[in-house]
């Protein structure tokens, strides 16, 4: 799978999670928490494979430096919003607004990436894009199966219980 296809697939998956969250109410605390945790994990892994593999490949291309710099700034904004959402009680009314804010930031980032960065990345050529896709898929699996994400989630859940 091409790197750009893998990333688009990730974008679609997280959009579906946001849509599922939007259908919940404050009474569905457990479901909301599971969705928040799933969104956080998906975004964390996605941004990590982009920053480790995809962005370094795109950066040397014309316009690459600017696009990567902007994307990294957007990742930081999303990470900050994820931390805020994860620190909230899922039964709070404010969590809906914060998740909506996160969703808007993610959609903005994904749209810019797909319309601006992906066409630039295609200049790498079919073989390189395919190779990057393989590397990213492999790294994604490592991250999803590794101990670090589980530890991060446990720490965040513990922080929520204390708060």
Coordinates of N, CA, C and O in Angstrom, one line a residue:
X1 N 0.8 -1.2 0.0 CA 0.0 0.0 0.0 C 0.9 1.2 0.0 O 1.9 1.3 0.7
X2 N 0.5 2.2 -0.8 CA 1.2 3.5 -0.9 C 1.1 4.2 0.5 O 0.1 4.1 1.2
X3 N 2.1 4.9 0.8 CA 2.1 5.7 2.1 C 0.9 6.6 2.1 O 0.3 6.7 3.2
X4 N 0.6 7.3 1.1 CA -0.5 8.3 1.1 C -1.8 7.5 1.2 O -2.7 8.1 1.9
X5 N -1.9 6.3 0.7 CA -3.2 5.6 0.9 C -3.3 5.1 2.3 O -4.4 5.2 2.9
X6 N -2.2 4.7 2.9 CA -2.3 4.3 4.3 C -2.7 5.5 5.2 O -3.6 5.3 6.1
X7 N -2.2 6.6 5.0 CA -2.5 7.8 5.8 C -4.0 8.2 5.5 O -4.7 8.6 6.5
X8 N -4.4 8.1 4.3 CA -5.8 8.5 4.0 C -6.8 7.5 4.8 O -7.8 7.9 5.3
X9 N -6.4 6.2 4.8 CA -7.1 5.2 5.5 C -7.2 5.5 7.0 O -8.3 5.4 7.6
X10 N -6.1 6.0 7.5 CA -6.1 6.4 9.0 C -7.0 7.6 9.2 O -7.7 7.6 10.2
X11 N -7.0 8.5 8.2 CA -7.8 9.7 8.4 C -9.3 9.3 8.4 O -10.1 9.8 9.2
X12 N -9.7 8.4 7.5 CA -11.0 7.9 7.4 C -11.4 7.2 8.7 O -12.5 7.4 9.2
X13 N -10.5 6.4 9.2 CA -10.8 5.6 10.5 C -11.1 6.6 11.6 O -12.0 6.4 12.4
X14 N -10.3 7.6 11.8 CA -10.5 8.5 12.9 C -11.7 9.4 12.7 O -12.4 9.7 13.7
X15 N -12.0 9.7 11.5 CA -13.3 10.4 11.2 C -14.5 9.6 11.7 O -15.4 10.2 12.3
X16 N -14.4 8.3 11.4 CA -15.5 7.4 11.9 C -15.7 7.4 13.4 O -16.8 7.4 13.9
X17 N -14.5 7.4 14.1 CA -14.5 7.4 15.5 C -15.1 8.7 16.1 O -15.9 8.7 17.0
X18 N -14.8 9.8 15.4 CA -15.4 11.1 15.9 C -16.9 11.1 15.6 O -17.7 11.5 16.5
X19 N -17.4 10.5 14.5 CA -18.8 10.4 14.2 C -19.5 9.5 15.2 O -20.6 9.9 15.7
X20 N -18.9 8.5 15.6 CA -19.4 7.6 16.6 C -19.5 8.3 18.0 O -20.6 8.2 18.7
X21 N -18.5 9.0 18.3 CA -18.6 9.8 19.6 C -19.7 10.8 19.5 O -20.4 11.0 20.5
X22 N -19.9 11.5 18.4 CA -20.9 12.5 18.3 C -22.3 11.9 18.5 O -23.3 12.7 18.9
X23 N -22.5 10.6 18.3 CA -23.8 10.0 18.5 C -24.1 9.6 20.0 O -25.2 9.2 20.4
X24 N -23.1 9.8 20.9 CA -23.2 9.4 22.3 C -23.7 10.6 23.1 O -23.7 11.7 22.7
X25 N -24.2 10.2 24.3 CA -24.6 11.3 25.2 C -23.8 11.2 26.5 O -23.0 10.2 26.7
X26 N -23.9 12.1 27.4 CA -23.1 12.1 28.6 C -23.4 10.9 29.5 O -22.7 10.6 30.4
X27 N -24.6 10.3 29.2 CA -24.9 9.1 30.0 C -24.1 7.8 29.6 O -24.0 6.9 30.3
X28 N -23.5 7.9 28.4 CA -22.8 6.7 27.9 C -21.3 6.9 28.2 O -20.4 6.9 27.4
X29 N -21.0 7.0 29.5 CA -19.6 7.3 30.0 C -18.6 6.3 29.5 O -17.5 6.7 29.0
X30 N -18.9 5.0 29.7 CA -17.9 4.0 29.3 C -17.6 4.0 27.8 O -16.5 3.9 27.4
X31 N -18.7 4.1 27.1 CA -18.5 4.1 25.6 C -17.7 5.3 25.2 O -16.8 5.3 24.3
X32 N -18.1 6.5 25.7 CA -17.3 7.7 25.4 C -15.9 7.6 25.8 O -15.0 8.0 25.0
X33 N -15.6 7.0 27.0 CA -14.2 6.9 27.4 C -13.4 5.9 26.4 O -12.3 6.2 26.1
X34 N -14.1 4.8 26.0 CA -13.4 3.9 25.1 C -13.1 4.6 23.8 O -12.1 4.5 23.2
X35 N -14.1 5.4 23.3 CA -13.9 6.1 22.0 C -12.8 7.2 22.2 O -11.9 7.3 21.3
X36 N -12.8 7.9 23.3 CA -11.7 8.9 23.5 C -10.4 8.2 23.5 O -9.4 8.7 22.9
X37 N -10.3 7.1 24.2 CA -9.0 6.4 24.3 C -8.6 5.9 22.9 O -7.4 5.9 22.5
X38 N -9.5 5.4 22.1 CA -9.3 4.9 20.8 C -8.8 6.0 19.9 O -7.8 5.8 19.1
X39 N -9.5 7.1 19.9 CA -9.1 8.3 19.1 C -7.7 8.7 19.5 O -6.9 9.0 18.6
X40 N -7.4 8.8 20.8 CA -6.1 9.2 21.2 C -5.0 8.2 20.7 O -3.9 8.7 20.2
X41 N -5.2 7.0 20.8 CA -4.3 6.0 20.3 C -4.1 6.1 18.8 O -2.9 6.1 18.4
X42 N -5.2 6.2 18.1 CA -5.1 6.3 16.6 C -4.3 7.5 16.2 O -3.4 7.5 15.4
X43 N -4.6 8.7 16.9 CA -3.9 9.9 16.5 C -2.4 9.9 16.9 O -1.5 10.4 16.2
X44 N -2.1 9.3 18.1 CA -0.7 9.1 18.5 C 0.1 8.3 17.6 O 1.2 8.7 17.2
X45 N -0.4 7.2 17.2 CA 0.3 6.3 16.3 C 0.5 6.9 14.9 O 1.5 6.9 14.3
X46 N -0.6 7.5 14.5 CA -0.6 8.1 13.1 C 0.5 9.2 13.1 O 1.3 9.3 12.1
X47 N 0.4 10.1 14.1 CA 1.4 11.2 14.0 C 2.8 10.7 14.2 O 3.8 11.2 13.6
X48 N 3.0 9.6 14.9 CA 4.4 9.1 15.1 C 4.9 8.5 13.8 O 6.1 8.8 13.5
X49 N 4.1 7.8 13.1 CA 4.6 7.2 11.8 C 4.9 8.3 10.8 O 5.8 8.2 10.0
X50 N 4.0 9.3 10.8 CA 4.3 10.5 9.9 C 5.6 11.2 10.3 O 6.4 11.4 9.4
X51 N 5.8 11.5 11.5 CA 7.0 12.2 11.9 C 8.3 11.4 11.8 O 9.3 11.9 11.5
X52 N 8.2 10.1 12.0 CA 9.4 9.2 11.9 C 9.7 8.9 10.5 O 10.9 8.7 10.2
X53 N 8.7 8.6 9.6 CA 9.0 8.1 8.3 C 8.6 9.0 7.2 O 9.4 9.2 6.3
X54 N 7.3 9.4 7.2 CA 6.8 10.1 6.0 C 7.3 11.5 5.9 O 7.8 11.9 4.8
X55 N 7.3 12.3 7.0 CA 7.8 13.7 6.9 C 9.3 13.8 6.5 O 9.6 14.6 5.7
X56 N 10.1 13.0 7.0 CA 11.5 13.1 6.6 C 11.7 12.8 5.1 O 12.6 13.4 4.5
X57 N 10.9 12.0 4.5 CA 11.0 11.7 3.1 C 10.4 12.9 2.3 O 11.0 13.2 1.2
X58 N 9.4 13.6 2.8 CA 8.8 14.7 2.1 C 9.6 16.0 2.2 O 9.7 16.8 1.3
X59 N 10.2 16.2 3.4 CA 10.9 17.4 3.7 C 11.9 18.0 2.7 O 11.9 19.1 2.4
X60 N 12.7 17.1 2.0 CA 13.7 17.6 1.1 C 13.1 18.1 -0.2 O 13.7 18.8 -1.0
X61 N 11.8 17.8 -0.5 CA 11.2 18.1 -1.8 C 10.9 19.6 -1.8 O 10.7 20.2 -0.7
X62 N 10.7 20.2 -3.0 CA 10.2 21.6 -3.1 C 8.9 21.7 -2.3 O 8.0 20.9 -2.5
X63 N 8.8 22.7 -1.5 CA 7.6 23.0 -0.7 C 7.6 22.0 0.5 O 6.8 22.2 1.4
X64 N 8.4 21.0 0.6 CA 8.3 20.0 1.6 C 8.6 20.6 3.0 O 8.0 20.3 4.0
X65 N 9.7 21.4 3.1 CA 10.1 22.0 4.4 C 8.9 22.8 5.0 O 8.6 22.6 6.2
X66 N 8.2 23.6 4.2 CA 7.1 24.4 4.7 C 6.0 23.5 5.2 O 5.4 23.7 6.2
X67 N 5.6 22.6 4.3 CA 4.5 21.7 4.6 C 4.7 20.8 5.9 O 3.8 20.7 6.7
X68 N 5.9 20.3 6.0 CA 6.3 19.5 7.2 C 6.3 20.3 8.4 O 5.7 19.9 9.5
X69 N 6.8 21.5 8.3 CA 6.9 22.4 9.5 C 5.4 22.7 10.0 O 5.1 22.7 11.2
X70 N 4.6 23.1 9.0 CA 3.2 23.4 9.4 C 2.5 22.1 9.9 O 1.7 22.2 10.9
X71 N 2.7 21.0 9.4 CA 2.1 19.7 9.8 C 2.5 19.4 11.3 O 1.7 19.0 12.1
X72 N 3.8 19.6 11.6 CA 4.3 19.3 12.9 C 3.6 20.3 13.9 O 3.3 19.9 15.0
X73 N 3.4 21.5 13.5 CA 2.8 22.5 14.4 C 1.3 22.0 14.7 O 0.8 22.1 15.8
X74 N 0.7 21.5 13.6 CA -0.7 21.0 13.8 C -0.7 19.8 14.6 O -1.6 19.6 15.4
X75 N 0.3 18.9 14.5 CA 0.4 17.7 15.4 C 0.4 18.1 16.8 O -0.2 17.5 17.7
X76 N 1.2 19.2 17.1 CA 1.4 19.6 18.5 C 0.0 20.1 19.0 O -0.4 19.8 20.2
X77 N -0.7 20.9 18.2 CA -2.0 21.4 18.6 C -2.9 20.2 18.9 O -3.7 20.2 19.9
X78 N -2.9 19.2 18.1 CA -3.8 18.0 18.3 C -3.4 17.3 19.5 O -4.2 16.9 20.3
X79 N -2.1 17.1 19.8 CA -1.6 16.4 21.0 C -2.1 17.1 22.2 O -2.5 16.5 23.2
X80 N -2.0 18.5 22.2 CA -2.5 19.3 23.4 C -4.0 19.1 23.6 O -4.4 18.9 24.7
X81 N -4.7 19.1 22.5 CA -6.2 18.9 22.7 C -6.5 17.4 23.1 O -7.4 17.3 24.0
X82 N -5.8 16.5 22.6 CA -6.0 15.1 23.1 C -5.7 15.0 24.6 O -6.5 14.4 25.3
X83 N -4.7 15.6 25.1 CA -4.3 15.6 26.5 C -5.5 16.2 27.3 O -5.8 15.7 28.4
X84 N -6.0 17.3 26.8 CA -7.1 18.0 27.5 C -8.3 17.1 27.6 O -8.9 16.9 28.6
X85 N -8.7 16.5 26.4 CA -9.9 15.6 26.4 C -9.7 14.4 27.3 O -10.6 14.0 28.0
X86 N -8.5 13.8 27.3 CA -8.2 12.6 28.1 C -8.2 13.0 29.6 O -8.5 12.1 30.4
X87 N -8.0 14.2 29.9 CA -8.0 14.7 31.3 C -9.4 15.0 31.8 O -9.6 15.3 33.0
X88 N -10.4 14.9 31.0 CA -11.8 15.3 31.3 C -12.6 14.1 31.7 O -12.4 13.0 31.2
X89 N -13.6 14.3 32.5 CA -14.6 13.2 32.8 C -15.5 13.1 31.6 O -16.1 14.1 31.2
X90 N -15.7 11.9 31.1 CA -16.6 11.7 29.9 C -18.0 12.1 30.1 O -18.8 12.3 29.1
X91 N -18.4 12.2 31.4 CA -19.8 12.6 31.6 C -20.0 14.1 31.6 O -21.1 14.6 31.7
X92 N -18.9 14.9 31.6 CA -19.0 16.4 31.6 C -19.6 16.9 30.3 O -19.3 16.3 29.3
X93 N -20.4 17.9 30.4 CA -20.9 18.5 29.2 C -19.8 19.1 28.3 O -19.9 19.0 27.1
X94 N -18.8 19.6 28.9 CA -17.7 20.3 28.2 C -16.9 19.3 27.4 O -16.2 19.8 26.4
X95 N -16.9 18.0 27.6 CA -16.1 17.1 26.9 C -16.6 17.0 25.4 O -15.8 16.9 24.5
X96 N -17.9 17.2 25.2 CA -18.4 17.2 23.8 C -17.8 18.3 23.0 O -17.4 18.1 21.9
X97 N -17.8 19.5 23.6 CA -17.2 20.7 22.9 C -15.7 20.5 22.7 O -15.2 20.9 21.6
X98 N -15.0 19.9 23.6 CA -13.6 19.7 23.5 C -13.3 18.7 22.4 O -12.4 18.9 21.6
X99 N -14.1 17.6 22.3 CA -13.9 16.6 21.3 C -14.2 17.2 19.9 O -13.6 16.9 18.9
X100 N -15.2 18.1 19.9 CA -15.6 18.7 18.6 C -14.4 19.6 18.2 O -14.1 19.7 17.0
X101 N -13.8 20.3 19.1 CA -12.6 21.2 18.8 C -11.5 20.3 18.3 O -10.8 20.6 17.3
X102 N -11.2 19.2 18.9 CA -10.2 18.2 18.5 C -10.5 17.7 17.1 O -9.7 17.7 16.2
X103 N -11.8 17.4 16.9 CA -12.2 16.9 15.5 C -11.9 17.9 14.5 O -11.4 17.6 13.4
X104 N -12.3 19.2 14.7 CA -12.0 20.2 13.7 C -10.5 20.4 13.4 O -10.1 20.6 12.3
X105 N -9.7 20.3 14.5 CA -8.2 20.4 14.3 C -7.7 19.2 13.4 O -6.9 19.4 12.5
X106 N -8.2 18.0 13.7 CA -7.8 16.8 13.0 C -8.3 16.9 11.5 O -7.5 16.6 10.6
X107 N -9.5 17.3 11.3 CA -10.1 17.4 9.9 C -9.3 18.5 9.1 O -9.0 18.3 7.9
X108 N -9.0 19.6 9.8 CA -8.2 20.6 9.1 C -6.8 20.1 8.7 O -6.4 20.2 7.5
X109 N -6.2 19.4 9.6 CA -4.9 18.8 9.3 C -4.9 17.8 8.2 O -4.1 17.8 7.2
X110 N -5.9 16.9 8.3 CA -6.0 15.8 7.3 C -6.3 16.3 5.9 O -5.7 15.9 4.9
X111 N -7.2 17.3 5.8 CA -7.5 18.0 4.6 C -6.3 18.6 3.9 O -6.1 18.5 2.7
X112 N -5.6 19.4 4.7 CA -4.4 20.0 4.2 C -3.4 19.0 3.7 O -2.8 19.2 2.7
X113 N -3.2 18.0 4.5 CA -2.2 16.9 4.1 C -2.6 16.3 2.8 O -1.8 16.2 1.9
X114 N -3.9 15.9 2.7 CA -4.3 15.2 1.5 C -4.3 16.1 0.2 O -4.0 15.6 -0.8
X115 N -4.6 17.4 0.4 CA -4.6 18.3 -0.8 C -3.3 19.0 -1.1 O -3.1 19.4 -2.2
X116 N -2.5 19.2 -0.1 CA -1.2 19.9 -0.3 C 0.0 19.0 -0.2 O 0.9 19.0 -1.1
X117 N 0.1 18.2 0.9 CA 1.4 17.4 1.0 C 1.4 16.2 0.2 O 2.4 15.8 -0.4
X118 N 0.3 15.5 0.1 CA 0.3 14.2 -0.7 C 0.7 14.4 -2.1 O 1.4 13.6 -2.7
X119 N 0.2 15.4 -2.8 CA 0.6 15.6 -4.2 C 2.1 15.9 -4.3 O 2.8 15.4 -5.2
X120 N 2.7 16.6 -3.3 CA 4.1 16.8 -3.3 C 4.8 15.5 -3.1 O 5.8 15.1 -3.7
X121 N 4.3 14.7 -2.1 CA 4.9 13.4 -1.8 C 5.0 12.4 -3.0 O 5.9 11.6 -3.2
X122 N 3.9 12.5 -3.9 CA 3.9 11.7 -5.0 C 5.1 11.9 -6.0 O 5.4 11.0 -6.8
X123 N 5.7 13.0 -5.9 CA 6.9 13.3 -6.7 C 8.1 12.3 -6.3 O 9.0 12.2 -7.1
X124 N 8.0 11.6 -5.2 CA 9.0 10.7 -4.8 C 9.0 9.5 -5.7 O 10.0 8.8 -5.8
X125 N 7.9 9.2 -6.4 CA 7.8 8.1 -7.3 C 7.1 6.9 -6.7 O 7.1 6.8 -5.5
X126 N 6.6 6.1 -7.6 CA 5.8 5.0 -7.1 C 6.5 4.0 -6.2 O 6.0 3.6 -5.2
X127 N 7.7 3.7 -6.5 CA 8.5 2.7 -5.7 C 8.8 3.3 -4.3 O 8.6 2.6 -3.3
X128 N 9.2 4.5 -4.3 CA 9.5 5.1 -3.0 C 8.2 5.3 -2.1 O 8.3 5.0 -0.9
X129 N 7.1 5.7 -2.7 CA 5.9 5.8 -1.9 C 5.4 4.5 -1.4 O 4.9 4.3 -0.3
X130 N 5.6 3.4 -2.2 CA 5.2 2.1 -1.8 C 6.1 1.6 -0.7 O 5.7 1.0 0.3
X131 N 7.4 1.9 -0.8 CA 8.4 1.5 0.2 C 8.1 2.2 1.5 O 8.1 1.6 2.6
X132 N 7.8 3.5 1.5 CA 7.4 4.2 2.7 C 6.1 3.6 3.3 O 6.0 3.5 4.5
X133 N 5.2 3.3 2.5 CA 3.9 2.7 2.9 C 4.2 1.4 3.7 O 3.6 1.2 4.8
X134 N 5.1 0.6 3.2 CA 5.4 -0.7 3.9 C 6.1 -0.4 5.2 O 5.8 -1.0 6.2
X135 N 7.0 0.5 5.2 CA 7.7 0.9 6.5 C 6.8 1.4 7.5 O 6.8 1.1 8.7
X136 N 5.8 2.3 7.0 CA 4.9 2.9 7.9 C 3.9 1.9 8.5 O 3.6 1.9 9.7
X137 N 3.4 0.9 7.7 CA 2.5 -0.1 8.1 C 3.2 -1.0 9.2 O 2.6 -1.3 10.2
X138 N 4.4 -1.3 8.9 CA 5.2 -2.1 9.9 C 5.4 -1.4 11.2 O 5.1 -2.0 12.3
X139 N 5.7 -0.2 11.1 CA 6.0 0.6 12.3 C 4.6 0.8 13.1 O 4.6 0.8 14.3
X140 N 3.6 1.0 12.4 CA 2.3 1.2 13.0 C 1.9 0.0 13.8 O 1.5 0.1 14.9
X141 N 2.1 -1.2 13.3 CA 1.9 -2.4 14.0 C 2.7 -2.6 15.2 O 2.2 -3.0 16.3
X142 N 4.0 -2.2 15.1 CA 4.9 -2.2 16.3 C 4.3 -1.3 17.4 O 4.3 -1.7 18.6
X143 N 3.9 -0.1 17.0 CA 3.4 0.8 18.0 C 2.1 0.4 18.6 O 1.9 0.5 19.8
X144 N 1.2 -0.2 17.8 CA -0.1 -0.6 18.3 C 0.1 -1.8 19.2 O -0.7 -2.0 20.2
X145 N 1.1 -2.6 19.0 CA 1.3 -3.9 19.8 C 2.2 -3.7 20.9 O 2.3 -4.5 21.8
X146 N 3.0 -2.6 20.9 CA 4.0 -2.4 21.9 C 3.5 -2.0 23.3 O 2.4 -1.7 23.5
X147 N 4.4 -2.1 24.2 CA 4.1 -1.8 25.6 C 3.9 -0.3 25.9 O 3.2 0.1 26.7
X148 N 4.6 0.5 25.1 CA 4.6 2.0 25.4 C 3.2 2.5 25.3 O 2.7 3.2 26.2
X149 N 2.4 2.2 24.2 CA 1.1 2.8 24.2 C 0.2 2.3 25.3 O -0.6 3.1 25.9
X150 N 0.4 1.0 25.7 CA -0.4 0.5 26.8 C -0.1 1.2 28.1 O -0.9 1.6 28.9
X151 N 1.2 1.5 28.3 CA 1.7 2.2 29.5 C 1.1 3.6 29.5 O 0.7 4.1 30.5
X152 N 1.2 4.3 28.3 CA 0.7 5.7 28.2 C -0.8 5.7 28.6 O -1.2 6.6 29.3
X153 N -1.6 4.8 28.1 CA -3.0 4.8 28.3 C -3.3 4.5 29.8 O -4.1 5.1 30.4
X154 N -2.5 3.6 30.4 CA -2.7 3.3 31.8 C -2.4 4.6 32.7 O -3.1 4.9 33.6
X155 N -1.3 5.3 32.3 CA -1.0 6.5 33.1 C -2.1 7.5 32.9 O -2.5 8.2 33.9
X156 N -2.6 7.7 31.7 CA -3.6 8.7 31.5 C -4.9 8.3 32.2 O -5.6 9.2 32.8
X157 N -5.3 7.0 32.2 CA -6.5 6.6 32.9 C -6.3 6.8 34.4 O -7.2 7.3 35.1
X158 N -5.1 6.6 34.9 CA -4.8 6.8 36.4 C -4.9 8.3 36.7 O -5.5 8.6 37.7
X159 N -4.5 9.1 35.8 CA -4.5 10.6 36.0 C -6.0 11.0 36.0 O -6.4 11.9 36.8
X160 N -6.8 10.4 35.2 CA -8.3 10.8 35.2 C -8.9 10.4 36.5 O -9.7 11.2 37.0
X161 N -8.6 9.3 37.0 CA -9.2 8.8 38.2 C -8.8 9.7 39.4 O -9.6 9.9 40.3
X162 N -7.6 10.2 39.4 CA -7.1 11.1 40.5 C -7.8 12.4 40.4 O -8.1 13.0 41.4
X163 N -8.0 12.9 39.2 CA -8.6 14.3 39.0 C -10.0 14.4 39.4 O -10.7 13.6 39.8

